[in-house]
Amino acid sequence: MTVVVTYEDRAEAFVGVELLARSLLRHDPGLRLEVQSPSDALAARLEGLDHVTVVPTPDLAGRHWNVKPAVIGRALDRHERVLWLDTDVILCGPLSPVLARHSPGTLVVGSEYPDPEGIAGRIRTRGFGLHDLRRLPHSVNSGSILADRSHCEVIKAWTRLLERDDYRAAQRRPAAQRPMAMVGDQDALWAALLAHEGPLRAVDYFLPGREMLLHEGASRFSVAHRIAVLRGARPAFVHMLGSYKPWDFATAPDPRADLSRYLHFVSFELSPYAAAARPLASAIGDPAWLRRRSWMARGLDAMAFGNVALGGAPLALLASGLSAAARLRRRLRR
């Protein structure tokens, strides 16, 4: 049986862990969740959720997302197969059918974009001084990872990259100043998968628009993914990417003070994450950030008759158009 596993030590994100736990109970009550954390406060928050086991891990405190391979490795000591999910992930449908589609021995990771020529992947391997031994057709996102005990060696290889002095030095710099191969833990995982010399039977993906949805501002839940949902795709979970998290909007931002933050706020109010979380609001104290407060979000939602894929579509179209215009300007300058 697959066990879902996560880790958290940041107090402001504990609500994300609870939403993940409660969404599992709502959509797939047969699945268990293992939460590794050094926090007694988080353990207390999850009391009464019988499908949740909290494992104290005081030695992992402060490692942020670089903690993932350690958490996955420890979980695999106890379970045959585990699914890592970030704490900004929420279920929006049954997860077990998605897991059943991936055969044992297959390592499954999230993805953000195609990489059919392997160009982005080579940037990661070369950045670590490694060589590609295989090609992966998509990027690697470490927000969702399905692994079993046959993958312990590649998990250890990932750990070794995260422990390198050059990677650790890169992590002390602002994200915008880091080498592309060392922006974060998922770049190291990408390199480890491409360069792994041991047995690795297969690598597969949780693809956005099919098995999961990405949301970050107006662009990540793209027009194409919205069309896929309208045509019948039933993703199982939503991953809220980026620096803005749902719980950051306890106070509605002023568009005159920070237009970018305000647009992220509106996009969140129309997001599939918000739609999946709102039925759970009363169980977590009915926080203000789960209410639709902006006139723009209320208007777009009303025009879409409450359809999540349609409600944010105008903003997604605008973001797509602005992105295309920016690409055209760059080409014309060459």
Short mmCIF file of C-alpha atoms in Angstrom, two decimals, residues 5-303:
data_model
loop_
_atom_site.label_atom_id
_atom_site.label_comp_id
_atom_site.label_asym_id
_atom_site.label_seq_id
_atom_site.Cartn_x
_atom_site.Cartn_y
_atom_site.Cartn_z
CA VAL A 5 4.43 11.47 3.25
CA THR A 6 5.33 15.10 3.86
CA TYR A 7 7.43 17.30 6.13
CA GLU A 8 6.96 20.72 7.69
CA ASP A 9 8.64 22.83 10.35
CA ARG A 10 7.40 26.34 9.44
CA ALA A 11 4.55 27.40 11.70
CA GLU A 12 2.92 29.56 9.02
CA ALA A 13 2.58 26.51 6.74
CA PHE A 14 1.04 24.14 9.31
CA VAL A 15 -2.39 24.98 7.91
CA GLY A 16 -1.24 23.58 4.56
CA VAL A 17 -0.42 20.25 6.22
CA GLU A 18 -3.86 20.17 7.82
CA LEU A 19 -5.55 20.95 4.50
CA LEU A 20 -3.56 18.18 2.81
CA ALA A 21 -4.60 15.77 5.57
CA ARG A 22 -8.27 16.75 5.48
CA SER A 23 -8.40 16.65 1.68
CA LEU A 24 -7.02 13.09 1.77
CA LEU A 25 -9.76 12.15 4.22
CA ARG A 26 -12.39 13.76 1.99
CA HIS A 27 -11.33 12.38 -1.38
CA ASP A 28 -9.44 9.15 -0.60
CA PRO A 29 -10.08 8.05 3.01
CA GLY A 30 -8.26 4.75 2.56
CA LEU A 31 -4.89 6.46 2.19
CA ARG A 32 -2.66 7.18 5.16
CA LEU A 33 -0.50 10.27 5.67
CA GLU A 34 2.85 10.25 7.46
CA VAL A 35 3.95 13.71 8.60
CA GLN A 36 7.58 14.04 9.64
CA SER A 37 8.21 17.16 11.73
CA PRO A 38 10.15 18.42 14.74
CA SER A 39 7.12 20.45 15.87
CA ASP A 40 4.91 19.43 18.79
CA ALA A 41 2.50 22.20 17.75
CA LEU A 42 1.95 20.57 14.37
CA ALA A 43 1.42 17.17 16.02
CA ALA A 44 -1.19 18.74 18.30
CA ARG A 45 -2.91 20.36 15.34
CA LEU A 46 -3.31 17.00 13.63
CA GLU A 47 -4.65 15.15 16.68
CA GLY A 48 -7.95 13.44 15.99
CA LEU A 49 -7.13 12.70 12.35
CA ASP A 50 -6.82 8.94 12.63
CA HIS A 51 -5.33 8.47 9.16
CA VAL A 52 -2.35 10.68 10.08
CA THR A 53 0.84 9.52 11.80
CA VAL A 54 3.28 12.17 13.03
CA VAL A 55 6.93 11.09 13.21
CA PRO A 56 9.17 13.39 15.29
CA THR A 57 12.28 14.45 13.36
CA PRO A 58 14.13 17.09 15.42
CA ASP A 59 17.36 16.46 13.50
CA LEU A 60 15.78 17.67 10.23
CA ALA A 61 14.72 21.12 11.44
CA GLY A 62 15.67 24.07 9.25
CA ARG A 63 16.64 22.16 6.10
CA HIS A 64 13.66 23.47 4.12
CA TRP A 65 12.92 21.50 0.93
CA ASN A 66 16.41 19.99 0.91
CA VAL A 67 14.95 17.66 3.53
CA LYS A 68 12.98 15.69 0.94
CA PRO A 69 15.35 12.78 0.20
CA ALA A 70 15.92 12.21 3.92
CA VAL A 71 12.18 12.15 4.59
CA ILE A 72 11.49 9.84 1.65
CA GLY A 73 14.36 7.52 2.62
CA ARG A 74 13.14 7.22 6.21
CA ALA A 75 9.58 6.60 5.06
CA LEU A 76 10.82 3.82 2.77
CA ASP A 77 12.37 2.13 5.81
CA ARG A 78 8.79 1.69 7.06
CA HIS A 79 6.75 1.40 3.87
CA GLU A 80 7.19 -0.36 0.53
CA ARG A 81 6.01 2.63 -1.53
CA VAL A 82 5.57 6.29 -0.65
CA LEU A 83 4.22 9.40 -2.30
CA TRP A 84 5.89 12.63 -1.25
CA LEU A 85 3.62 15.69 -1.52
CA ASP A 86 4.64 19.26 -0.70
CA THR A 87 2.60 21.02 1.97
CA ASP A 88 1.19 23.44 -0.63
CA VAL A 89 -0.55 20.50 -2.33
CA ILE A 90 -4.23 19.70 -1.83
CA LEU A 91 -6.34 16.86 -3.19
CA CYS A 92 -9.21 17.73 -5.49
CA GLY A 93 -10.18 14.15 -6.36
CA PRO A 94 -9.37 10.49 -5.62
CA LEU A 95 -5.64 9.78 -5.63
CA SER A 96 -5.62 5.97 -5.59
CA PRO A 97 -6.63 5.57 -9.28
CA VAL A 98 -3.72 7.82 -10.26
CA LEU A 99 -1.28 5.78 -8.18
CA ALA A 100 -2.63 2.54 -9.64
CA ARG A 101 -1.76 3.71 -13.16
CA HIS A 102 1.95 3.69 -12.29
CA SER A 103 3.41 0.21 -11.96
CA PRO A 104 5.77 -0.77 -9.10
CA GLY A 105 9.38 0.03 -9.93
CA THR A 106 8.46 3.23 -11.76
CA LEU A 107 9.71 6.45 -10.20
CA VAL A 108 7.12 9.17 -10.80
CA VAL A 109 7.77 12.90 -10.44
CA GLY A 110 5.85 16.07 -11.09
CA SER A 111 6.54 18.20 -14.14
CA GLU A 112 6.08 21.82 -15.17
CA TYR A 113 6.98 21.92 -18.88
CA PRO A 114 8.17 19.69 -21.76
CA ASP A 115 11.89 19.27 -22.45
CA PRO A 116 11.79 17.07 -25.58
CA GLU A 117 15.36 17.82 -26.66
CA GLY A 118 16.75 17.46 -23.17
CA ILE A 119 18.27 20.95 -23.22
CA ALA A 120 17.05 22.02 -19.78
CA GLY A 121 18.05 18.65 -18.34
CA ARG A 122 21.60 18.98 -19.68
CA ILE A 123 21.92 22.34 -17.95
CA ARG A 124 21.30 20.53 -14.67
CA THR A 125 23.71 17.65 -15.22
CA ARG A 126 26.49 19.87 -16.58
CA GLY A 127 25.98 22.30 -13.74
CA PHE A 128 26.85 19.47 -11.36
CA GLY A 129 29.69 18.22 -13.57
CA LEU A 130 27.77 15.06 -14.51
CA HIS A 131 26.94 13.31 -17.79
CA ASP A 132 23.50 12.41 -19.14
CA LEU A 133 22.92 8.67 -19.21
CA ARG A 134 19.29 8.96 -20.29
CA ARG A 135 16.87 11.53 -21.65
CA LEU A 136 13.75 12.69 -19.85
CA PRO A 137 11.04 14.33 -21.98
CA HIS A 138 9.78 16.73 -19.29
CA SER A 139 11.12 18.91 -16.52
CA VAL A 140 11.28 17.53 -12.99
CA ASN A 141 9.22 19.05 -10.18
CA SER A 142 9.85 17.59 -6.74
CA GLY A 143 6.51 18.66 -5.28
CA SER A 144 5.18 15.15 -5.94
CA ILE A 145 7.38 12.04 -5.99
CA LEU A 146 6.22 8.43 -6.05
CA ALA A 147 9.03 6.05 -5.06
CA ASP A 148 9.52 2.54 -3.75
CA ARG A 149 12.41 0.66 -2.20
CA SER A 150 13.96 -0.08 -5.59
CA HIS A 151 14.71 3.66 -5.84
CA CYS A 152 16.77 3.97 -2.67
CA GLU A 153 20.04 4.31 -4.59
CA VAL A 154 18.84 7.20 -6.74
CA ILE A 155 17.44 8.87 -3.60
CA LYS A 156 20.93 8.56 -2.07
CA ALA A 157 22.47 10.03 -5.24
CA TRP A 158 20.08 12.99 -4.90
CA THR A 159 21.16 13.39 -1.28
CA ARG A 160 24.83 13.48 -2.28
CA LEU A 161 24.19 16.33 -4.71
CA LEU A 162 22.34 18.32 -2.05
CA GLU A 163 25.28 17.83 0.33
CA ARG A 164 27.90 19.16 -2.10
CA ASP A 165 29.74 22.30 -1.05
CA ASP A 166 28.95 24.13 -4.31
CA TYR A 167 25.23 23.42 -3.96
CA ARG A 168 25.21 24.56 -0.33
CA ALA A 169 27.10 27.72 -1.28
CA ALA A 170 24.52 28.40 -4.00
CA GLN A 171 21.70 28.04 -1.48
CA ARG A 172 23.17 30.87 0.60
CA ARG A 173 22.67 33.27 -2.32
CA PRO A 174 19.34 34.84 -3.38
CA ALA A 175 17.44 32.50 -5.71
CA ALA A 176 17.84 34.87 -8.67
CA GLN A 177 21.64 34.72 -8.31
CA ARG A 178 21.99 30.95 -8.14
CA PRO A 179 23.24 28.84 -11.06
CA MET A 180 20.28 27.36 -12.95
CA ALA A 181 21.41 23.85 -12.00
CA MET A 182 21.35 24.72 -8.30
CA VAL A 183 18.28 26.87 -7.80
CA GLY A 184 16.71 24.25 -5.56
CA ASP A 185 16.33 20.61 -4.60
CA GLN A 186 14.37 19.66 -7.72
CA ASP A 187 17.23 20.72 -10.01
CA ALA A 188 19.49 18.32 -8.13
CA LEU A 189 16.87 15.56 -8.43
CA TRP A 190 16.65 16.20 -12.18
CA ALA A 191 20.43 15.87 -12.49
CA ALA A 192 20.48 12.75 -10.32
CA LEU A 193 17.84 11.03 -12.46
CA LEU A 194 19.64 11.84 -15.70
CA ALA A 195 23.08 10.80 -14.46
CA HIS A 196 22.22 7.81 -12.25
CA GLU A 197 24.47 4.87 -13.13
CA GLY A 198 22.56 2.23 -11.22
CA PRO A 199 19.35 0.46 -12.21
CA LEU A 200 16.39 2.76 -12.80
CA ARG A 201 13.63 0.84 -14.50
CA ALA A 202 11.44 3.73 -15.58
CA VAL A 203 10.73 7.38 -14.86
CA ASP A 204 7.22 8.70 -15.38
CA TYR A 205 5.36 11.92 -14.63
CA PHE A 206 2.36 13.38 -12.93
CA LEU A 207 1.51 15.63 -15.85
CA PRO A 208 -0.27 18.96 -15.33
CA GLY A 209 -3.72 19.06 -16.87
CA ARG A 210 -4.08 15.30 -16.57
CA GLU A 211 -3.17 13.88 -13.17
CA MET A 212 -2.54 17.13 -11.34
CA LEU A 213 -2.86 20.89 -11.72
CA LEU A 214 -0.28 23.59 -11.16
CA HIS A 215 -1.23 27.04 -9.99
CA GLU A 216 0.97 30.11 -9.72
CA GLY A 217 -0.55 33.47 -10.52
CA ALA A 218 -2.58 33.46 -13.72
CA SER A 219 -0.25 31.45 -15.91
CA ARG A 220 0.43 27.98 -14.49
CA PHE A 221 -3.17 26.78 -14.73
CA SER A 222 -2.84 27.43 -18.42
CA VAL A 223 -5.49 27.78 -21.10
CA ALA A 224 -4.57 24.32 -22.43
CA HIS A 225 -4.94 22.73 -18.99
CA ARG A 226 -8.27 24.50 -18.46
CA ILE A 227 -9.52 23.12 -21.77
CA ALA A 228 -8.39 19.63 -20.71
CA VAL A 229 -10.43 19.94 -17.50
CA LEU A 230 -13.45 21.22 -19.42
CA ARG A 231 -13.15 18.22 -21.74
CA GLY A 232 -13.27 15.77 -18.85
CA ALA A 233 -9.79 15.48 -17.31
CA ARG A 234 -10.01 14.72 -13.59
CA PRO A 235 -6.76 15.72 -11.88
CA ALA A 236 -6.29 14.34 -8.38
CA PHE A 237 -4.37 17.19 -6.77
CA VAL A 238 -3.35 20.83 -7.08
CA HIS A 239 0.16 22.12 -6.41
CA MET A 240 0.37 25.82 -5.47
CA LEU A 241 3.76 26.84 -6.85
CA GLY A 242 5.72 30.01 -6.29
CA SER A 243 6.52 32.40 -3.49
CA TYR A 244 2.90 33.35 -2.77
CA LYS A 245 1.06 30.77 -0.67
CA PRO A 246 -2.70 30.76 0.02
CA TRP A 247 -2.25 31.63 3.70
CA ASP A 248 -0.21 34.72 2.74
CA PHE A 249 -3.46 36.51 1.88
CA ALA A 250 -4.96 36.81 5.36
CA THR A 251 -5.25 40.52 4.56
CA ALA A 252 -6.45 41.44 1.08
CA PRO A 253 -3.68 43.41 -0.69
CA ASP A 254 -4.23 46.93 -1.99
CA PRO A 255 -3.80 47.05 -5.80
CA ARG A 256 -2.55 50.64 -5.55
CA ALA A 257 0.27 49.58 -3.23
CA ASP A 258 1.33 46.34 -4.96
CA LEU A 259 -0.44 45.45 -8.20
CA SER A 260 1.52 42.21 -8.71
CA ARG A 261 0.58 40.90 -5.27
CA TYR A 262 -3.04 41.91 -5.85
CA LEU A 263 -3.22 40.00 -9.15
CA HIS A 264 -1.74 36.93 -7.45
CA PHE A 265 -4.42 37.36 -4.79
CA VAL A 266 -7.23 37.51 -7.38
CA SER A 267 -5.77 34.53 -9.23
CA PHE A 268 -5.67 32.55 -5.99
CA GLU A 269 -9.31 33.37 -5.23
CA LEU A 270 -10.19 31.83 -8.60
CA SER A 271 -7.74 28.94 -8.29
CA PRO A 272 -8.41 25.20 -8.14
CA TYR A 273 -6.53 25.16 -4.82
CA ALA A 274 -9.04 27.58 -3.29
CA ALA A 275 -11.93 25.59 -4.77
CA ALA A 276 -10.58 22.38 -3.20
CA ALA A 277 -9.92 24.04 0.17
CA ARG A 278 -13.19 25.95 0.65
CA PRO A 279 -15.28 22.87 1.58
CA LEU A 280 -12.77 22.30 4.41
CA ALA A 281 -12.80 25.89 5.66
CA SER A 282 -14.99 25.32 8.72
CA ALA A 283 -12.71 22.51 9.93
CA ILE A 284 -9.70 24.85 9.99
CA GLY A 285 -11.39 27.86 11.57
CA ASP A 286 -12.88 29.53 8.47
CA PRO A 287 -9.82 31.67 7.64
CA ALA A 288 -10.35 34.94 5.77
CA TRP A 289 -8.07 33.88 2.93
CA LEU A 290 -10.55 31.16 1.90
CA ARG A 291 -13.31 33.71 1.32
CA ARG A 292 -13.69 35.33 -2.08
CA ARG A 293 -13.13 39.00 -1.20
CA SER A 294 -12.10 40.78 -4.42
CA TRP A 295 -14.77 42.23 -6.70
CA MET A 296 -12.83 40.96 -9.73
CA ALA A 297 -12.83 37.34 -8.53
CA ARG A 298 -16.49 37.52 -7.54
CA GLY A 299 -17.43 38.92 -10.95
CA LEU A 300 -15.41 36.42 -12.98
CA ASP A 301 -16.70 33.53 -10.87
CA ALA A 302 -20.31 34.69 -11.37
CA MET A 303 -19.84 34.95 -15.14
#
